[in-house]
Short mmCIF file of C-alpha atoms and ligand atoms in Angstrom, two decimals:
data_model
loop_
_atom_site.label_atom_id
_atom_site.label_comp_id
_atom_site.label_asym_id
_atom_site.label_seq_id
_atom_site.Cartn_x
_atom_site.Cartn_y
_atom_site.Cartn_z
CA MET A 1 -14.68 -0.82 25.85
CA LEU A 2 -13.73 -2.61 22.65
CA ASP A 3 -11.42 -5.63 22.19
CA ILE A 4 -10.77 -6.73 18.63
CA LEU A 5 -9.85 -10.27 17.62
CA VAL A 6 -8.20 -10.87 14.28
CA LEU A 7 -8.11 -14.51 13.15
CA ALA A 8 -4.90 -14.99 11.22
CA ALA A 9 -3.67 -18.51 11.95
CA GLY A 10 -4.66 -20.15 8.65
CA LYS A 11 -2.15 -21.49 6.17
CA GLY A 12 -3.29 -20.00 2.87
CA THR A 13 -2.25 -23.08 0.88
CA ARG A 14 -3.79 -21.80 -2.35
CA MET A 15 -1.57 -18.73 -2.44
CA ARG A 16 1.32 -21.14 -3.11
CA SER A 17 3.67 -18.78 -1.34
CA ASP A 18 6.42 -18.72 1.27
CA LEU A 19 4.87 -15.56 2.67
CA PRO A 20 2.02 -16.08 5.20
CA LYS A 21 -1.25 -15.28 3.44
CA VAL A 22 -2.21 -12.35 5.66
CA LEU A 23 1.07 -10.58 4.79
CA HIS A 24 0.28 -10.47 1.07
CA PRO A 25 -0.61 -6.96 -0.07
CA VAL A 26 -3.63 -5.17 -1.43
CA GLY A 27 -2.99 -1.54 -2.33
CA GLY A 28 0.64 -1.98 -1.26
CA LYS A 29 -0.36 -2.86 2.32
CA ALA A 30 -0.49 -6.28 4.02
CA LEU A 31 -4.00 -7.72 4.34
CA VAL A 32 -3.74 -7.99 8.13
CA GLN A 33 -2.42 -4.41 8.28
CA HIS A 34 -5.63 -3.23 6.58
CA VAL A 35 -7.58 -5.12 9.24
CA ALA A 36 -5.51 -3.67 12.12
CA ASP A 37 -5.92 -0.13 10.73
CA THR A 38 -9.68 -0.63 10.49
CA ALA A 39 -9.69 -2.04 14.05
CA ARG A 40 -8.07 1.20 15.22
CA ALA A 41 -10.50 3.31 13.17
CA VAL A 42 -13.47 1.74 14.99
CA GLY A 43 -11.86 2.44 18.37
CA GLY A 44 -10.38 -0.94 19.26
CA GLU A 45 -8.27 -0.37 22.38
CA GLN A 46 -6.78 -3.84 22.36
CA ILE A 47 -6.07 -5.77 19.15
CA LEU A 48 -5.50 -9.49 19.61
CA ILE A 49 -4.11 -11.23 16.55
CA ILE A 50 -4.47 -15.01 16.54
CA VAL A 51 -1.39 -16.38 14.81
CA GLY A 52 -0.41 -19.89 13.77
CA HIS A 53 1.10 -20.56 10.35
CA GLY A 54 3.98 -18.14 9.79
CA ALA A 55 3.43 -16.75 13.30
CA GLU A 56 6.92 -15.26 13.59
CA LYS A 57 6.71 -13.29 10.37
CA VAL A 58 3.25 -11.97 11.23
CA GLN A 59 4.38 -10.94 14.72
CA GLU A 60 7.44 -9.19 13.37
CA LYS A 61 5.42 -7.23 10.84
CA MET A 62 2.50 -6.33 13.08
CA ALA A 63 4.21 -5.50 16.39
CA ALA A 64 2.64 -2.37 17.92
CA PRO A 65 1.84 -1.08 21.43
CA ASP A 66 -1.90 -1.84 21.08
CA VAL A 67 -1.38 -5.31 19.55
CA LYS A 68 -1.07 -8.63 21.38
CA PHE A 69 -0.46 -11.97 19.73
CA VAL A 70 -2.14 -15.21 20.71
CA LEU A 71 -0.71 -18.45 19.36
CA GLN A 72 -3.11 -21.04 18.00
CA ALA A 73 -0.62 -23.85 17.52
CA GLU A 74 -3.13 -26.19 15.86
CA GLN A 75 -5.98 -24.90 13.71
CA LEU A 76 -8.98 -26.76 15.08
CA GLY A 77 -11.61 -24.32 13.84
CA THR A 78 -12.74 -20.71 14.15
CA GLY A 79 -14.33 -21.36 17.57
CA HIS A 80 -11.08 -22.90 18.80
CA ALA A 81 -9.18 -19.85 17.51
CA VAL A 82 -11.37 -17.48 19.53
CA GLN A 83 -11.08 -19.76 22.59
CA GLN A 84 -7.32 -19.21 22.63
CA ALA A 85 -7.89 -15.49 23.22
CA LEU A 86 -10.47 -15.82 26.01
CA PRO A 87 -7.98 -15.21 28.86
CA GLN A 88 -6.93 -11.92 27.21
CA LEU A 89 -10.45 -10.48 26.86
CA ARG A 90 -11.54 -7.82 29.32
CA ASN A 91 -14.70 -8.94 31.13
CA ASP A 92 -17.00 -6.05 30.27
CA ALA A 93 -15.59 -5.47 26.78
CA THR A 94 -17.48 -5.76 23.53
CA VAL A 95 -15.51 -8.11 21.28
CA LEU A 96 -15.38 -7.59 17.52
CA ILE A 97 -14.20 -10.64 15.55
CA LEU A 98 -12.39 -9.93 12.27
CA TYR A 99 -10.28 -11.98 9.85
CA GLY A 100 -6.73 -11.26 8.76
CA ASP A 101 -7.53 -12.19 5.16
CA VAL A 102 -10.62 -9.95 4.82
CA PRO A 103 -9.00 -6.57 4.22
CA LEU A 104 -11.59 -4.11 2.93
CA THR A 105 -14.38 -3.92 5.51
CA ARG A 106 -15.45 -0.31 6.04
CA ALA A 107 -15.20 1.11 9.55
CA GLU A 108 -18.75 2.50 9.17
CA THR A 109 -20.15 -1.00 8.60
CA LEU A 110 -18.42 -2.28 11.74
CA GLN A 111 -19.55 0.73 13.80
CA LYS A 112 -23.17 -0.15 13.02
CA LEU A 113 -22.52 -3.78 14.00
CA ILE A 114 -20.92 -2.79 17.32
CA ALA A 115 -23.73 -0.32 18.06
CA GLY A 116 -26.15 -3.29 18.10
CA VAL A 117 -24.30 -5.11 20.90
CA ASN A 118 -25.43 -5.14 24.53
CA ASP A 119 -26.15 -7.62 27.33
CA LYS A 120 -29.29 -8.81 25.51
CA GLN A 121 -28.04 -8.75 21.94
CA MET A 122 -25.08 -9.63 19.72
CA GLY A 123 -24.18 -8.45 16.21
CA LEU A 124 -23.74 -10.55 13.06
CA LEU A 125 -22.65 -9.33 9.62
CA THR A 126 -24.31 -11.23 6.79
CA VAL A 127 -24.58 -10.84 3.04
CA ASP A 128 -26.83 -12.25 0.30
CA LEU A 129 -24.92 -14.06 -2.45
CA PRO A 130 -26.21 -15.30 -5.82
CA ASP A 131 -24.05 -18.40 -5.26
CA PRO A 132 -23.73 -19.21 -1.53
CA THR A 133 -21.80 -22.48 -2.10
CA GLY A 134 -19.26 -23.17 0.63
CA TYR A 135 -20.48 -20.60 3.11
CA GLY A 136 -22.31 -20.94 6.42
CA ARG A 137 -26.07 -20.32 5.89
CA ILE A 138 -28.13 -17.97 8.05
CA VAL A 139 -31.17 -19.84 9.37
CA ARG A 140 -34.13 -17.66 10.39
CA ASP A 141 -37.38 -18.57 12.14
CA GLU A 142 -40.96 -17.71 11.07
CA LYS A 143 -40.58 -14.26 12.69
CA ASN A 144 -37.44 -13.74 10.57
CA ALA A 145 -35.16 -13.80 13.61
CA VAL A 146 -31.75 -15.48 13.17
CA VAL A 147 -31.65 -18.74 15.09
CA ALA A 148 -28.58 -20.59 13.79
CA ILE A 149 -25.76 -20.79 11.28
CA VAL A 150 -25.35 -24.06 9.43
CA GLU A 151 -22.08 -24.72 7.62
CA HIS A 152 -22.38 -25.73 3.97
CA LYS A 153 -20.97 -29.19 4.66
CA ASP A 154 -23.53 -29.75 7.44
CA ALA A 155 -26.52 -28.24 5.61
CA ASP A 156 -29.50 -30.21 4.29
CA ASP A 157 -30.93 -29.56 0.81
CA GLU A 158 -33.43 -26.95 2.04
CA GLN A 159 -30.77 -25.06 4.00
CA LYS A 160 -28.43 -25.14 1.00
CA LYS A 161 -30.98 -22.98 -0.87
CA ILE A 162 -30.54 -20.13 1.63
CA ARG A 163 -28.64 -17.30 -0.05
CA GLU A 164 -27.99 -15.23 3.08
CA ILE A 165 -24.53 -16.27 4.34
CA ASN A 166 -22.30 -15.71 7.33
CA THR A 167 -19.40 -13.34 6.65
CA GLY A 168 -17.78 -14.58 9.87
CA ILE A 169 -17.64 -11.05 11.29
CA MET A 170 -19.42 -10.76 14.63
CA ALA A 171 -19.57 -8.48 17.65
CA VAL A 172 -20.50 -9.86 21.05
CA LYS A 173 -20.03 -9.21 24.74
CA ALA A 174 -16.92 -10.86 26.21
CA ALA A 175 -19.03 -12.33 29.02
CA HIS A 176 -21.14 -14.18 26.44
CA LEU A 177 -18.06 -15.59 24.72
CA GLN A 178 -16.72 -16.68 28.12
CA LYS A 179 -19.95 -18.58 28.71
CA TRP A 180 -20.51 -20.11 25.25
CA LEU A 181 -17.08 -21.00 23.86
CA PRO A 182 -16.20 -23.68 26.45
CA GLN A 183 -19.41 -25.47 25.41
CA LEU A 184 -18.44 -25.83 21.72
CA LYS A 185 -18.30 -29.40 20.34
CA ASN A 186 -16.63 -30.64 17.21
CA ASN A 187 -19.20 -33.28 16.26
CA ASN A 188 -19.77 -31.93 12.75
CA ALA A 189 -18.84 -32.73 9.16
CA GLN A 190 -15.39 -31.13 9.45
CA GLY A 191 -14.58 -32.19 13.03
CA GLU A 192 -13.89 -28.53 13.87
CA TYR A 193 -14.89 -26.22 16.70
CA TYR A 194 -17.20 -23.84 14.85
CA LEU A 195 -17.49 -20.27 16.08
CA THR A 196 -20.80 -20.19 14.26
CA ASP A 197 -22.35 -22.56 16.81
CA ILE A 198 -22.58 -19.68 19.29
CA ILE A 199 -25.55 -18.33 17.33
CA ALA A 200 -27.74 -21.24 18.42
CA MET A 201 -26.40 -20.82 21.99
CA ALA A 202 -27.40 -17.14 21.89
CA LYS A 203 -30.89 -18.14 20.79
CA ALA A 204 -31.11 -20.65 23.67
CA ASP A 205 -30.06 -17.90 26.12
CA ASN A 206 -32.57 -15.40 24.69
CA ILE A 207 -29.83 -13.18 23.31
CA ALA A 208 -31.13 -11.56 20.12
CA ILE A 209 -29.07 -11.48 16.92
CA HIS A 210 -28.76 -8.00 15.46
CA VAL A 211 -27.93 -8.32 11.75
CA GLU A 212 -26.07 -5.77 9.63
CA GLN A 213 -25.10 -5.99 5.98
CA PRO A 214 -22.23 -4.24 4.16
CA ASN A 215 -22.72 -1.75 1.30
CA ALA A 216 -20.64 -3.87 -1.07
CA VAL A 217 -19.89 -7.60 -1.03
CA GLU A 218 -16.16 -6.82 -1.48
CA GLU A 219 -16.16 -5.48 2.09
CA VAL A 220 -16.54 -9.01 3.43
CA GLU A 221 -14.61 -10.98 0.81
CA GLY A 222 -11.60 -12.94 1.97
CA ILE A 223 -8.52 -13.78 -0.03
CA ASN A 224 -7.58 -17.42 -0.53
CA ASN A 225 -5.80 -17.30 -3.89
CA ARG A 226 -4.09 -14.91 -6.29
CA GLN A 227 -7.23 -14.40 -8.37
CA GLN A 228 -9.17 -13.18 -5.34
CA GLN A 229 -6.24 -10.98 -4.37
CA ALA A 230 -6.21 -9.42 -7.84
CA ALA A 231 -9.98 -8.91 -7.78
CA LEU A 232 -9.86 -7.06 -4.43
CA GLU A 233 -6.85 -5.06 -5.64
CA ARG A 234 -8.95 -3.80 -8.59
CA PHE A 235 -11.90 -3.03 -6.30
CA TYR A 236 -9.59 -1.12 -3.95
CA GLN A 237 -8.00 0.86 -6.81
CA LYS A 238 -11.42 1.71 -8.21
CA GLN A 239 -12.36 3.14 -4.81
CA LYS A 240 -9.12 5.14 -4.63
CA ALA A 241 -9.65 6.52 -8.13
CA ASN A 242 -13.18 7.48 -7.22
CA GLU A 243 -12.05 9.28 -4.05
CA LEU A 244 -9.54 11.28 -6.12
CA MET A 245 -12.17 12.30 -8.67
CA VAL A 246 -14.60 13.27 -5.91
CA ALA A 247 -11.77 15.45 -4.53
CA GLY A 248 -11.49 17.20 -7.92
CA VAL A 249 -8.65 15.34 -9.65
CA THR A 250 -8.89 14.62 -13.39
CA LEU A 251 -8.00 11.00 -14.15
CA LEU A 252 -7.75 10.40 -17.90
CA ASP A 253 -8.64 6.77 -17.18
CA PRO A 254 -9.71 5.83 -13.63
CA SER A 255 -9.02 2.17 -14.41
CA ARG A 256 -5.36 2.93 -15.15
CA ILE A 257 -4.01 4.43 -11.94
CA ASP A 258 -2.57 2.56 -8.95
CA VAL A 259 -2.30 4.12 -5.52
CA ARG A 260 -0.31 2.07 -3.02
CA GLY A 261 -0.32 4.44 -0.08
CA ASN A 262 -1.68 7.93 0.46
CA LEU A 263 -2.00 10.28 -2.49
CA SER A 264 -3.22 13.78 -1.76
CA ALA A 265 -3.81 16.32 -4.50
CA GLY A 266 -4.62 20.03 -4.69
CA ARG A 267 -7.06 21.71 -7.10
CA ASP A 268 -7.11 20.98 -10.82
CA VAL A 269 -4.56 18.21 -10.81
CA VAL A 270 -4.45 16.06 -13.95
CA ILE A 271 -3.12 12.50 -13.94
CA ASP A 272 -2.70 10.72 -17.25
CA VAL A 273 -2.76 6.93 -17.68
CA ASN A 274 -0.60 4.20 -16.11
CA CYS A 275 0.85 6.12 -13.19
CA VAL A 276 1.78 4.36 -9.93
CA PHE A 277 1.92 6.24 -6.62
CA GLU A 278 3.56 4.61 -3.60
CA GLY A 279 3.83 5.70 0.03
CA ASP A 280 2.97 9.30 0.83
CA VAL A 281 2.71 11.50 -2.24
CA VAL A 282 1.52 15.10 -2.13
CA LEU A 283 0.61 16.98 -5.33
CA GLY A 284 0.08 20.75 -5.28
CA ASP A 285 -2.52 22.71 -7.25
CA GLY A 286 -2.37 22.43 -11.02
CA VAL A 287 0.15 19.60 -11.09
CA ILE A 288 0.14 17.58 -14.31
CA ILE A 289 1.43 14.02 -14.38
CA GLU A 290 1.90 12.65 -17.89
CA PRO A 291 1.58 8.91 -18.68
CA ASN A 292 3.66 6.08 -17.20
CA CYS A 293 5.22 7.79 -14.20
CA VAL A 294 6.17 6.13 -10.89
CA ILE A 295 6.12 8.49 -7.92
CA ILE A 296 7.18 7.31 -4.46
CA ASN A 297 7.12 9.29 -1.16
CA SER A 298 7.48 12.66 -2.87
CA LYS A 299 6.09 16.17 -2.76
CA ILE A 300 5.37 18.08 -5.96
CA GLY A 301 4.69 21.83 -5.88
CA ASN A 302 2.01 23.87 -7.61
CA ASN A 303 1.86 23.80 -11.40
CA THR A 304 4.83 21.48 -11.75
CA ARG A 305 4.63 19.16 -14.72
CA ILE A 306 6.00 15.62 -14.64
CA LYS A 307 6.43 14.48 -18.21
CA ALA A 308 5.98 10.90 -19.39
CA TYR A 309 8.07 7.96 -18.15
CA SER A 310 9.62 9.68 -15.15
CA HIS A 311 10.61 7.83 -11.96
CA ILE A 312 10.60 9.93 -8.79
CA GLU A 313 11.47 8.70 -5.31
CA GLU A 314 11.79 10.66 -2.05
CA ALA A 315 12.12 13.92 -3.92
CA VAL A 316 10.71 17.38 -3.32
CA MET A 317 9.86 19.83 -6.07
CA ALA A 318 8.64 23.39 -5.52
CA ALA A 319 6.36 25.25 -7.93
CA ASP A 320 6.51 25.47 -11.74
CA CYS A 321 9.17 22.82 -12.26
CA ASP A 322 9.37 20.90 -15.50
CA ILE A 323 10.52 17.31 -15.12
CA GLY A 324 11.19 14.66 -17.78
CA PRO A 325 10.29 12.97 -20.01
CA TYR A 326 12.42 10.04 -18.79
CA ALA A 327 13.77 11.80 -15.70
CA ARG A 328 14.94 9.88 -12.64
CA LEU A 329 14.83 11.82 -9.39
CA ARG A 330 16.32 9.77 -6.58
CA PRO A 331 16.15 10.29 -2.79
CA GLY A 332 17.34 13.65 -1.53
CA THR A 333 16.50 15.54 -4.69
CA ASP A 334 15.22 18.97 -3.65
CA LEU A 335 14.27 21.38 -6.42
CA ALA A 336 13.31 25.05 -5.97
CA ASP A 337 10.79 26.87 -8.19
CA GLU A 338 11.12 26.73 -11.96
CA VAL A 339 13.83 24.09 -12.11
CA LYS A 340 13.97 22.09 -15.32
CA ILE A 341 15.18 18.49 -15.35
CA GLY A 342 15.15 16.99 -18.82
CA ASN A 343 15.36 13.59 -20.43
CA PHE A 344 17.76 10.92 -19.16
CA VAL A 345 18.88 13.02 -16.23
CA GLU A 346 19.49 11.33 -12.87
CA THR A 347 19.64 13.34 -9.66
CA LYS A 348 20.44 12.11 -6.15
CA LYS A 349 20.96 14.22 -2.99
CA ALA A 350 20.87 17.24 -5.27
CA VAL A 351 19.66 20.60 -3.98
CA ILE A 352 19.01 22.83 -6.97
CA ALA A 353 18.00 26.51 -6.63
CA LYS A 354 15.47 28.53 -8.59
CA GLY A 355 15.40 28.53 -12.37
CA SER A 356 18.32 26.17 -12.98
CA LYS A 357 18.31 23.70 -15.87
CA VAL A 358 19.74 20.23 -16.28
CA ASN A 359 18.25 19.43 -19.62
CA HIS A 360 19.83 16.28 -21.01
CA LEU A 361 21.74 13.10 -20.17
CA SER A 362 23.36 14.15 -16.89
CA TYR A 363 24.09 12.77 -13.44
CA VAL A 364 23.92 15.29 -10.61
CA GLY A 365 24.54 13.65 -7.22
CA ASP A 366 25.72 14.93 -3.82
CA ALA A 367 25.47 18.40 -5.28
CA LYS A 368 24.36 21.89 -4.34
CA VAL A 369 23.49 23.93 -7.41
CA GLY A 370 22.72 27.66 -7.30
CA SER A 371 20.04 29.54 -9.20
CA LYS A 372 19.93 30.13 -12.97
CA VAL A 373 22.64 27.56 -13.55
CA ASN A 374 22.82 25.80 -16.90
CA VAL A 375 24.19 22.28 -16.73
CA GLY A 376 25.02 21.17 -20.27
CA ALA A 377 24.17 17.81 -21.80
CA GLY A 378 26.15 14.87 -20.52
CA THR A 379 27.58 16.58 -17.45
CA ILE A 380 28.57 14.18 -14.68
CA THR A 381 29.30 15.01 -11.05
CA CYS A 382 31.95 12.39 -10.26
CA ASN A 383 30.97 12.03 -6.62
CA TYR A 384 32.43 8.61 -5.82
CA ASP A 385 36.04 7.42 -5.81
CA GLY A 386 35.04 3.82 -5.21
CA VAL A 387 35.17 4.24 -1.44
CA ASN A 388 33.88 7.66 -0.36
CA LYS A 389 31.34 10.18 -1.64
CA PHE A 390 32.20 13.86 -2.18
CA LYS A 391 30.21 17.03 -2.79
CA THR A 392 30.01 19.29 -5.80
CA GLU A 393 28.98 22.93 -5.41
CA ILE A 394 27.97 25.12 -8.34
CA GLY A 395 27.32 28.87 -7.81
CA ASP A 396 24.50 31.02 -9.19
CA ASN A 397 24.52 31.73 -12.93
CA ALA A 398 27.33 29.26 -13.64
CA PHE A 399 27.40 27.62 -17.07
CA ILE A 400 28.70 24.07 -17.33
CA GLY A 401 29.57 23.13 -20.92
CA SER A 402 28.39 19.83 -22.32
CA ASN A 403 30.10 16.56 -21.49
CA SER A 404 32.03 17.91 -18.53
CA ALA A 405 33.18 15.73 -15.64
CA LEU A 406 33.25 17.57 -12.31
CA ILE A 407 35.56 15.55 -10.03
CA ALA A 408 34.28 16.06 -6.48
CA PRO A 409 35.02 17.55 -4.05
CA VAL A 410 34.95 20.62 -6.25
CA LYS A 411 33.41 24.11 -6.32
CA ILE A 412 32.42 26.08 -9.38
CA GLY A 413 32.04 29.77 -8.53
CA ALA A 414 29.10 32.04 -9.29
CA GLY A 415 29.00 33.16 -12.91
CA ALA A 416 31.86 30.80 -13.82
CA THR A 417 31.96 28.97 -17.13
CA VAL A 418 33.27 25.48 -17.79
CA GLY A 419 34.25 24.72 -21.37
CA ALA A 420 32.56 21.75 -22.99
CA GLY A 421 34.34 18.44 -22.57
CA SER A 422 36.31 19.57 -19.51
CA VAL A 423 37.49 17.37 -16.70
CA ILE A 424 37.43 19.73 -13.72
CA THR A 425 39.62 18.67 -10.81
CA ARG A 426 40.29 22.02 -9.13
CA ASP A 427 37.90 24.70 -7.83
CA VAL A 428 36.90 27.41 -10.30
CA GLU A 429 36.60 30.95 -8.90
CA ASP A 430 33.63 33.25 -9.55
CA ALA A 431 33.33 34.46 -13.15
CA GLU A 432 36.38 32.45 -14.35
CA LEU A 433 36.44 30.33 -17.47
CA ALA A 434 37.85 26.84 -16.88
CA VAL A 435 38.84 24.64 -19.79
CA GLY A 436 40.27 21.27 -18.93
CA ARG A 437 40.64 19.25 -22.11
CA GLY A 438 43.32 18.18 -24.57
CA LYS A 439 44.18 20.91 -27.06
CA GLN A 440 42.92 20.32 -30.59
CA ARG A 441 45.58 19.68 -33.24
CA ASN A 442 44.78 19.79 -36.97
CA ILE A 443 47.29 17.82 -39.08
CA GLN A 444 47.61 18.76 -42.71
CA GLY A 445 48.55 16.26 -45.41
CA TRP A 446 47.49 13.35 -43.26
CA GLU A 447 46.51 10.24 -45.20
CA ARG A 448 44.02 7.58 -44.22
CA PRO A 449 45.36 4.04 -43.92
CA LYS A 450 44.99 1.97 -47.10
CA LYS A 451 43.82 -1.63 -47.38
CA HIS A 452 46.66 -4.14 -47.97
C1 UD1 B 501 -16.12 -19.61 7.97
C2 UD1 B 501 -17.43 -19.70 8.69
C3 UD1 B 501 -18.56 -19.66 7.65
C4 UD1 B 501 -18.47 -18.40 6.83
C5 UD1 B 501 -17.10 -18.28 6.20
C6 UD1 B 501 -16.91 -16.92 5.57
C7 UD1 B 501 -17.04 -21.06 10.66
C8 UD1 B 501 -17.19 -22.41 11.28
N1 UD1 B 501 -17.49 -20.95 9.41
O1 UD1 B 501 -16.01 -20.75 7.16
O2 UD1 B 501 -19.81 -19.70 8.30
O3 UD1 B 501 -19.45 -18.39 5.83
O4 UD1 B 501 -16.06 -18.40 7.21
O5 UD1 B 501 -15.70 -16.89 4.87
O6 UD1 B 501 -16.58 -20.14 11.31
N2 UD1 B 501 -8.92 -19.62 11.18
C9 UD1 B 501 -8.02 -19.64 12.22
N3 UD1 B 501 -7.92 -20.75 12.98
C10 UD1 B 501 -8.66 -21.86 12.76
C11 UD1 B 501 -9.59 -21.84 11.69
C12 UD1 B 501 -9.70 -20.71 10.92
O7 UD1 B 501 -7.31 -18.65 12.44
O8 UD1 B 501 -8.50 -22.82 13.51
C13 UD1 B 501 -9.05 -18.43 10.33
C14 UD1 B 501 -8.60 -18.73 8.92
O9 UD1 B 501 -7.24 -18.40 8.75
C15 UD1 B 501 -9.48 -17.83 8.09
C16 UD1 B 501 -10.75 -17.69 8.93
O10 UD1 B 501 -10.39 -18.06 10.23
O11 UD1 B 501 -8.95 -16.55 7.93
C17 UD1 B 501 -11.91 -18.51 8.40
O12 UD1 B 501 -11.55 -19.87 8.48
P1 UD1 B 501 -11.99 -20.92 7.39
O13 UD1 B 501 -11.52 -22.24 7.80
O14 UD1 B 501 -11.63 -20.42 6.04
O15 UD1 B 501 -13.57 -20.87 7.56
P2 UD1 B 501 -14.63 -21.27 6.49
O16 UD1 B 501 -14.69 -22.74 6.42
O17 UD1 B 501 -14.43 -20.54 5.25
CA1 CA B 502 -12.80 -19.45 4.27
#
């Protein structure tokens, strides 16, 4: 039985932000959301988030069936924070204590910590730092057993030399917390109720301290300012890039990709530099993404190529499509196999069948386009009258001449042709030619104006 406490009441003054610190993102996801997801991954049945500063915003963002919020109106220390949650803890639960501003702890590390908890033992996550300044020091006895944590501000010169520090992350039986926390005192340098004082209480009660350490120090690093946020963002992106390469993706430069969500890729996918992936993106086998593309919540079929500088959001492409450079696929774009979308083309709610081409400078919105259609340069589906939106339908094998305006609602039949420069206001039947433009007049003997 596992209860998880997430301390998230602090102010985060050094972020200099209107947003509560724990709602700032790493990898496109709020810090405290990372922590809650990890809590679920380790099997936390009840997640108790201690809120204080910005409580309303945190509650709004983090509301979920397995989450409860506990208000710590005044921040009187980490021990005080945990005290607020005591009434919510289940008596025979193991309690894991996490921090809303420490986002990247691995579930595996926490599993090992929890595995060391029983009626005779509690778990403590520590790390050795080259510069331990500011942190609580781990004090061990001659048998190397942990006997206390001393905060930096309370430490003597000898204790200040200790490089093993408290990460703050602990796992302990609820019954032990129920016994120890009411005994905390605030007679220390900061006048706070220190959670760390329970270590000495454990020692006094013959409860052993089982110590675990993380694989990487970034797993236990908290975020207090924008520099630390940026540093963890880079660490996170490095991990993501590494996972992709392990899965068989070629990254031309693993330090120049950003994944803010879930990116899954098939075999032999190549991603060139400076691409950003947001939300859920799925790439099929053999997909090539050229430099400087932004791809959001989209699915890209096998062997499709996304050329440089394309922006793709909530779009689906089947196999062998050729997109960009400089294409903008907006939500509701759904392309069948072998569709070609060229430079400076914008699509929105556009369903385009196999083998059709929209090669240059067009807007295709609220449209259903058949197969093997050629949409000439500069074609616009005029889908909006300023109030309502209307649909354009184009049949198989139709040919739309360049610079045509298709005034929706309108249907162009299969095999129909639209002359270049037409303004089409009426439906065109199958195989017809429609020309809707002013007739050309050539005037002989015309003279240019002369300067007075
Ligand atoms: C704490 C530990 C220290 C450890 C360090 C690791 C204590 C007494 N000290 O020190 O041993 O090395 O973390 O970073 O626990 N919080 C609340 N309510 C409060 C106080 C804090 O929610 O009343 C939250 C803060 O928002 C923060 C976290 O708890 O996320 C840690 O609090 P902070 O005051 O930063 O503790 P440190 O002094 O850094
Ligand atoms: Ca801190």
